[in-house]
PDB file of C-alpha atoms in Angstrom:
ATOM      1  CA  UNK A   1      18.471 -85.087-200.951  1.00  0.00           C
ATOM      2  CA  UNK A   2      17.049 -82.148-198.834  1.00  0.00           C
ATOM      3  CA  UNK A   3      15.657 -80.539-201.920  1.00  0.00           C
ATOM      4  CA  UNK A   4      13.822 -83.715-202.643  1.00  0.00           C
ATOM      5  CA  UNK A   5      12.326 -84.028-199.006  1.00  0.00           C
ATOM      6  CA  UNK A   6      11.315 -80.221-199.122  1.00  0.00           C
ATOM      7  CA  UNK A   7       9.726 -80.521-202.761  1.00  0.00           C
ATOM      8  CA  UNK A   8       7.573 -83.522-201.565  1.00  0.00           C
ATOM      9  CA  UNK A   9       5.866 -81.334-198.969  1.00  0.00           C
ATOM     10  CA  UNK A  10       6.134 -78.026-200.639  1.00  0.00           C
ATOM     11  CA  UNK A  11       2.348 -77.577-200.624  1.00  0.00           C
ATOM     12  CA  UNK A  12       2.416 -77.506-196.732  1.00  0.00           C
ATOM     13  CA  UNK A  13       3.796 -75.437-193.737  1.00  0.00           C
ATOM     14  CA  UNK A  14       5.466 -78.250-191.529  1.00  0.00           C
ATOM     15  CA  UNK A  15       5.906 -77.885-188.008  1.00  0.00           C
ATOM     16  CA  UNK A  16       7.768 -80.973-186.289  1.00  0.00           C
ATOM     17  CA  UNK A  17       7.391 -81.368-182.577  1.00  0.00           C
ATOM     18  CA  UNK A  18      10.459 -83.069-181.295  1.00  0.00           C
ATOM     19  CA  UNK A  19      12.380 -84.062-178.000  1.00  0.00           C
ATOM     20  CA  UNK A  20      12.866 -86.908-175.708  1.00  0.00           C
ATOM     21  CA  UNK A  21      10.559 -89.950-175.051  1.00  0.00           C
ATOM     22  CA  UNK A  22       7.775 -88.964-172.373  1.00  0.00           C
ATOM     23  CA  UNK A  23       8.599 -84.940-173.046  1.00  0.00           C
ATOM     24  CA  UNK A  24       4.623 -84.427-174.202  1.00  0.00           C
ATOM     25  CA  UNK A  25       4.938 -84.219-177.906  1.00  0.00           C
ATOM     26  CA  UNK A  26       1.874 -86.731-178.716  1.00  0.00           C
ATOM     27  CA  UNK A  27       0.131 -85.073-175.858  1.00  0.00           C
ATOM     28  CA  UNK A  28       0.851 -81.529-177.545  1.00  0.00           C
ATOM     29  CA  UNK A  29      -0.185 -83.025-180.923  1.00  0.00           C
ATOM     30  CA  UNK A  30      -3.351 -84.160-179.414  1.00  0.00           C
ATOM     31  CA  UNK A  31      -3.945 -80.792-177.782  1.00  0.00           C
ATOM     32  CA  UNK A  32      -3.486 -78.951-181.368  1.00  0.00           C
ATOM     33  CA  UNK A  33      -5.366 -81.339-183.515  1.00  0.00           C
ATOM     34  CA  UNK A  34      -7.907 -82.606-181.177  1.00  0.00           C
ATOM     35  CA  UNK A  35      -7.986 -86.090-182.772  1.00  0.00           C
ATOM     36  CA  UNK A  36      -9.595 -88.295-180.242  1.00  0.00           C
ATOM     37  CA  UNK A  37      -7.515 -91.342-181.329  1.00  0.00           C
ATOM     38  CA  UNK A  38      -4.152 -90.233-180.724  1.00  0.00           C
ATOM     39  CA  UNK A  39      -2.019 -92.192-178.828  1.00  0.00           C
ATOM     40  CA  UNK A  40      -0.420 -91.120-175.710  1.00  0.00           C
ATOM     41  CA  UNK A  41       2.267 -92.912-173.861  1.00  0.00           C
ATOM     42  CA  UNK A  42       1.677 -94.302-170.594  1.00  0.00           C
ATOM     43  CA  UNK A  43       4.353 -94.527-167.612  1.00  0.00           C
ATOM     44  CA  UNK A  44       7.832 -94.706-169.311  1.00  0.00           C
ATOM     45  CA  UNK A  45       7.146 -96.822-172.408  1.00  0.00           C
ATOM     46  CA  UNK A  46       7.720 -95.417-176.027  1.00  0.00           C
ATOM     47  CA  UNK A  47       4.668 -95.317-178.100  1.00  0.00           C
ATOM     48  CA  UNK A  48       5.363 -92.844-181.147  1.00  0.00           C
ATOM     49  CA  UNK A  49       7.197 -95.219-183.223  1.00  0.00           C
ATOM     50  CA  UNK A  50       6.976 -93.409-186.837  1.00  0.00           C
ATOM     51  CA  UNK A  51       6.514 -89.668-187.735  1.00  0.00           C
ATOM     52  CA  UNK A  52       2.881 -89.240-187.493  1.00  0.00           C
ATOM     53  CA  UNK A  53       1.558 -86.336-189.722  1.00  0.00           C
ATOM     54  CA  UNK A  54      -1.638 -84.151-189.313  1.00  0.00           C
ATOM     55  CA  UNK A  55      -3.006 -82.086-192.300  1.00  0.00           C
ATOM     56  CA  UNK A  56      -5.165 -79.090-192.144  1.00  0.00           C
ATOM     57  CA  UNK A  57      -5.451 -76.626-194.889  1.00  0.00           C
ATOM     58  CA  UNK A  58      -1.677 -75.636-195.914  1.00  0.00           C
ATOM     59  CA  UNK A  59      -0.379 -76.790-192.408  1.00  0.00           C
ATOM     60  CA  UNK A  60       1.258 -80.266-191.653  1.00  0.00           C
ATOM     61  CA  UNK A  61       1.847 -80.913-187.999  1.00  0.00           C
ATOM     62  CA  UNK A  62       4.487 -83.769-187.363  1.00  0.00           C
ATOM     63  CA  UNK A  63       4.648 -85.817-184.120  1.00  0.00           C
ATOM     64  CA  UNK A  64       8.174 -87.620-183.788  1.00  0.00           C
ATOM     65  CA  UNK A  65       9.238 -90.545-181.906  1.00  0.00           C
ATOM     66  CA  UNK A  66      11.298 -89.443-178.673  1.00  0.00           C
ATOM     67  CA  UNK A  67      15.032 -88.807-178.729  1.00  0.00           C
ATOM     68  CA  UNK A  68      17.859 -90.297-176.740  1.00  0.00           C
ATOM     69  CA  UNK A  69      15.845 -93.349-175.523  1.00  0.00           C
ATOM     70  CA  UNK A  70      17.829 -96.200-174.067  1.00  0.00           C
ATOM     71  CA  UNK A  71      17.577 -98.485-176.981  1.00  0.00           C
ATOM     72  CA  UNK A  72      15.975 -95.861-179.233  1.00  0.00           C
ATOM     73  CA  UNK A  73      18.298 -95.740-181.690  1.00  0.00           C
ATOM     74  CA  UNK A  74      16.022 -96.105-184.466  1.00  0.00           C
ATOM     75  CA  UNK A  75      13.406 -93.549-182.970  1.00  0.00           C
ATOM     76  CA  UNK A  76      15.954 -91.068-183.137  1.00  0.00           C
ATOM     77  CA  UNK A  77      16.695 -91.450-186.472  1.00  0.00           C
ATOM     78  CA  UNK A  78      13.287 -91.691-187.364  1.00  0.00           C
ATOM     79  CA  UNK A  79      12.744 -88.395-185.889  1.00  0.00           C
ATOM     80  CA  UNK A  80      16.056 -86.697-187.455  1.00  0.00           C
ATOM     81  CA  UNK A  81      14.659 -87.444-190.939  1.00  0.00           C
ATOM     82  CA  UNK A  82      11.791 -84.886-190.680  1.00  0.00           C
ATOM     83  CA  UNK A  83      14.213 -81.990-189.808  1.00  0.00           C
ATOM     84  CA  UNK A  84      15.242 -81.061-193.629  1.00  0.00           C
ATOM     85  CA  UNK A  85      11.156 -81.187-194.262  1.00  0.00           C
ATOM     86  CA  UNK A  86      10.620 -79.177-191.322  1.00  0.00           C
ATOM     87  CA  UNK A  87      10.083 -75.186-191.762  1.00  0.00           C
ATOM     88  CA  UNK A  88      10.028 -75.052-187.679  1.00  0.00           C
ATOM     89  CA  UNK A  89      11.172 -77.191-185.149  1.00  0.00           C
ATOM     90  CA  UNK A  90       9.036 -77.142-181.356  1.00  0.00           C
ATOM     91  CA  UNK A  91      11.246 -79.143-179.424  1.00  0.00           C
ATOM     92  CA  UNK A  92       9.675 -80.044-175.883  1.00  0.00           C
ATOM     93  CA  UNK A  93      11.747 -80.015-172.823  1.00  0.00           C
ATOM     94  CA  UNK A  94      10.009 -80.553-169.303  1.00  0.00           C
ATOM     95  CA  UNK A  95      10.126 -79.064-165.970  1.00  0.00           C
ATOM     96  CA  UNK A  96      10.883 -81.948-164.429  1.00  0.00           C
ATOM     97  CA  UNK A  97      14.118 -83.445-166.348  1.00  0.00           C
ATOM     98  CA  UNK A  98      15.743 -81.497-168.699  1.00  0.00           C
ATOM     99  CA  UNK A  99      18.750 -83.673-170.015  1.00  0.00           C
ATOM    100  CA  UNK A 100      21.806 -82.445-171.308  1.00  0.00           C
ATOM    101  CA  UNK A 101      21.324 -85.390-174.204  1.00  0.00           C
ATOM    102  CA  UNK A 102      18.135 -83.252-175.150  1.00  0.00           C
ATOM    103  CA  UNK A 103      20.830 -80.139-175.561  1.00  0.00           C
ATOM    104  CA  UNK A 104      23.537 -82.256-178.083  1.00  0.00           C
ATOM    105  CA  UNK A 105      20.827 -82.744-180.155  1.00  0.00           C
ATOM    106  CA  UNK A 106      20.148 -79.016-180.700  1.00  0.00           C
ATOM    107  CA  UNK A 107      23.523 -78.833-182.775  1.00  0.00           C
ATOM    108  CA  UNK A 108      21.722 -81.185-185.250  1.00  0.00           C
ATOM    109  CA  UNK A 109      18.857 -78.887-185.636  1.00  0.00           C
ATOM    110  CA  UNK A 110      21.469 -75.634-185.941  1.00  0.00           C
ATOM    111  CA  UNK A 111      23.221 -77.152-188.587  1.00  0.00           C
ATOM    112  CA  UNK A 112      20.292 -77.217-190.826  1.00  0.00           C
ATOM    113  CA  UNK A 113      19.411 -73.698-189.880  1.00  0.00           C
ATOM    114  CA  UNK A 114      15.914 -74.356-188.700  1.00  0.00           C
ATOM    115  CA  UNK A 115      13.820 -71.269-186.743  1.00  0.00           C
ATOM    116  CA  UNK A 116      13.343 -73.168-183.251  1.00  0.00           C
ATOM    117  CA  UNK A 117      10.942 -72.739-180.530  1.00  0.00           C
ATOM    118  CA  UNK A 118      11.264 -74.688-177.307  1.00  0.00           C
ATOM    119  CA  UNK A 119       8.301 -75.637-175.590  1.00  0.00           C
ATOM    120  CA  UNK A 120       8.814 -75.772-171.727  1.00  0.00           C
ATOM    121  CA  UNK A 121       6.050 -78.405-170.549  1.00  0.00           C
ATOM    122  CA  UNK A 122       5.494 -77.910-167.023  1.00  0.00           C
ATOM    123  CA  UNK A 123       4.634 -80.863-165.552  1.00  0.00           C
ATOM    124  CA  UNK A 124       2.725 -81.257-162.237  1.00  0.00           C
ATOM    125  CA  UNK A 125       0.323 -83.819-160.797  1.00  0.00           C
ATOM    126  CA  UNK A 126      -3.124 -82.892-161.081  1.00  0.00           C
ATOM    127  CA  UNK A 127      -4.780 -86.206-160.874  1.00  0.00           C
ATOM    128  CA  UNK A 128      -5.013 -85.768-157.047  1.00  0.00           C
ATOM    129  CA  UNK A 129      -8.086 -83.963-156.340  1.00  0.00           C
ATOM    130  CA  UNK A 130      -6.743 -81.807-153.736  1.00  0.00           C
ATOM    131  CA  UNK A 131      -3.698 -80.477-156.245  1.00  0.00           C
ATOM    132  CA  UNK A 132      -6.381 -80.221-159.143  1.00  0.00           C
ATOM    133  CA  UNK A 133      -8.179 -78.239-156.782  1.00  0.00           C
ATOM    134  CA  UNK A 134      -5.323 -75.908-155.723  1.00  0.00           C
ATOM    135  CA  UNK A 135      -4.675 -75.739-159.689  1.00  0.00           C
ATOM    136  CA  UNK A 136      -8.177 -74.655-160.656  1.00  0.00           C
ATOM    137  CA  UNK A 137      -8.346 -72.170-157.880  1.00  0.00           C
ATOM    138  CA  UNK A 138      -5.284 -70.465-158.953  1.00  0.00           C
ATOM    139  CA  UNK A 139      -4.577 -71.482-162.584  1.00  0.00           C
ATOM    140  CA  UNK A 140      -1.939 -69.183-163.290  1.00  0.00           C
ATOM    141  CA  UNK A 141       0.053 -69.879-160.126  1.00  0.00           C
ATOM    142  CA  UNK A 142       2.643 -72.008-161.861  1.00  0.00           C
ATOM    143  CA  UNK A 143       3.911 -69.064-164.038  1.00  0.00           C
ATOM    144  CA  UNK A 144       4.639 -66.861-160.997  1.00  0.00           C
ATOM    145  CA  UNK A 145       6.176 -68.877-158.751  1.00  0.00           C
ATOM    146  CA  UNK A 146       9.878 -68.159-157.595  1.00  0.00           C
ATOM    147  CA  UNK A 147      12.756 -70.520-156.984  1.00  0.00           C
ATOM    148  CA  UNK A 148      14.874 -73.207-158.942  1.00  0.00           C
ATOM    149  CA  UNK A 149      11.845 -75.210-159.721  1.00  0.00           C
ATOM    150  CA  UNK A 150      10.095 -71.927-161.186  1.00  0.00           C
ATOM    151  CA  UNK A 151       9.581 -71.144-164.705  1.00  0.00           C
ATOM    152  CA  UNK A 152      12.190 -68.236-164.257  1.00  0.00           C
ATOM    153  CA  UNK A 153      14.515 -70.997-162.754  1.00  0.00           C
ATOM    154  CA  UNK A 154      13.799 -73.577-165.662  1.00  0.00           C
ATOM    155  CA  UNK A 155      14.486 -70.645-168.253  1.00  0.00           C
ATOM    156  CA  UNK A 156      17.586 -69.838-166.892  1.00  0.00           C
ATOM    157  CA  UNK A 157      18.892 -73.759-167.235  1.00  0.00           C
ATOM    158  CA  UNK A 158      17.989 -73.755-170.548  1.00  0.00           C
ATOM    159  CA  UNK A 159      19.671 -70.623-171.670  1.00  0.00           C
ATOM    160  CA  UNK A 160      22.579 -72.091-169.384  1.00  0.00           C
ATOM    161  CA  UNK A 161      22.811 -75.301-171.555  1.00  0.00           C
ATOM    162  CA  UNK A 162      22.228 -73.669-174.744  1.00  0.00           C
ATOM    163  CA  UNK A 163      24.802 -70.768-174.607  1.00  0.00           C
ATOM    164  CA  UNK A 164      27.784 -71.379-177.061  1.00  0.00           C
ATOM    165  CA  UNK A 165      25.442 -74.259-178.492  1.00  0.00           C
ATOM    166  CA  UNK A 166      22.636 -71.914-180.160  1.00  0.00           C
ATOM    167  CA  UNK A 167      22.212 -68.469-180.955  1.00  0.00           C
ATOM    168  CA  UNK A 168      19.729 -67.598-178.574  1.00  0.00           C
ATOM    169  CA  UNK A 169      18.482 -64.786-180.562  1.00  0.00           C
ATOM    170  CA  UNK A 170      16.967 -67.187-182.890  1.00  0.00           C
ATOM    171  CA  UNK A 171      15.355 -69.562-180.057  1.00  0.00           C
ATOM    172  CA  UNK A 172      11.814 -68.818-178.528  1.00  0.00           C
ATOM    173  CA  UNK A 173      10.976 -70.535-174.795  1.00  0.00           C
ATOM    174  CA  UNK A 174       7.312 -70.848-174.527  1.00  0.00           C
ATOM    175  CA  UNK A 175       6.120 -72.963-171.024  1.00  0.00           C
ATOM    176  CA  UNK A 176       3.124 -74.389-171.155  1.00  0.00           C
ATOM    177  CA  UNK A 177       1.115 -76.978-168.668  1.00  0.00           C
ATOM    178  CA  UNK A 178       0.084 -79.471-171.106  1.00  0.00           C
ATOM    179  CA  UNK A 179      -1.823 -81.512-168.855  1.00  0.00           C
ATOM    180  CA  UNK A 180      -4.012 -78.832-167.780  1.00  0.00           C
ATOM    181  CA  UNK A 181      -4.393 -78.198-171.611  1.00  0.00           C
ATOM    182  CA  UNK A 182      -5.565 -81.732-172.276  1.00  0.00           C
ATOM    183  CA  UNK A 183      -7.823 -81.397-169.381  1.00  0.00           C
ATOM    184  CA  UNK A 184      -9.208 -78.436-170.852  1.00  0.00           C
ATOM    185  CA  UNK A 185     -10.748 -80.289-173.740  1.00  0.00           C
ATOM    186  CA  UNK A 186     -11.888 -83.496-171.963  1.00  0.00           C
ATOM    187  CA  UNK A 187     -15.684 -83.865-171.277  1.00  0.00           C
ATOM    188  CA  UNK A 188     -14.227 -84.877-167.673  1.00  0.00           C
ATOM    189  CA  UNK A 189     -13.231 -81.625-166.182  1.00  0.00           C
TER     190      UNK A 189
END
């Protein structure tokens, strides 16, 4: 079954975006693909309900439904269905809420022996003009802050929660600010 899934997409290098609901999977998909019609959720509603693929040359990028949402068992199964086809998993976590269920899911990825990139989506509210102005004056400040809510604090928590569940030598953690990236492509800013 795994071989049949891979044969169907052998022409493409497949990157799957996975993570809990509202982590930023669809936002990352939109930033990378620059598709204007990408649906991005608002509030706490689940938006992506199926695996959405985008193709470019020999690359396939897949946005999956959220994992572990209340009432979202079907969404989790749909997301899991892409693991065997994926060459790389990009698992998105957020700086505002890292949940234990997210790390339990890594066992499934580990069983399939997939390369794993953890994308740490640093969430901060930039919709208020004072916060946006502060961000624009020092756009790298979020990378260099200190304390438990700093990037290093989040990296430490991720390492702590994955310790014993995943070979950390096979994991790359990449902090990004998806909202800022999305705003950077907008004509509004």
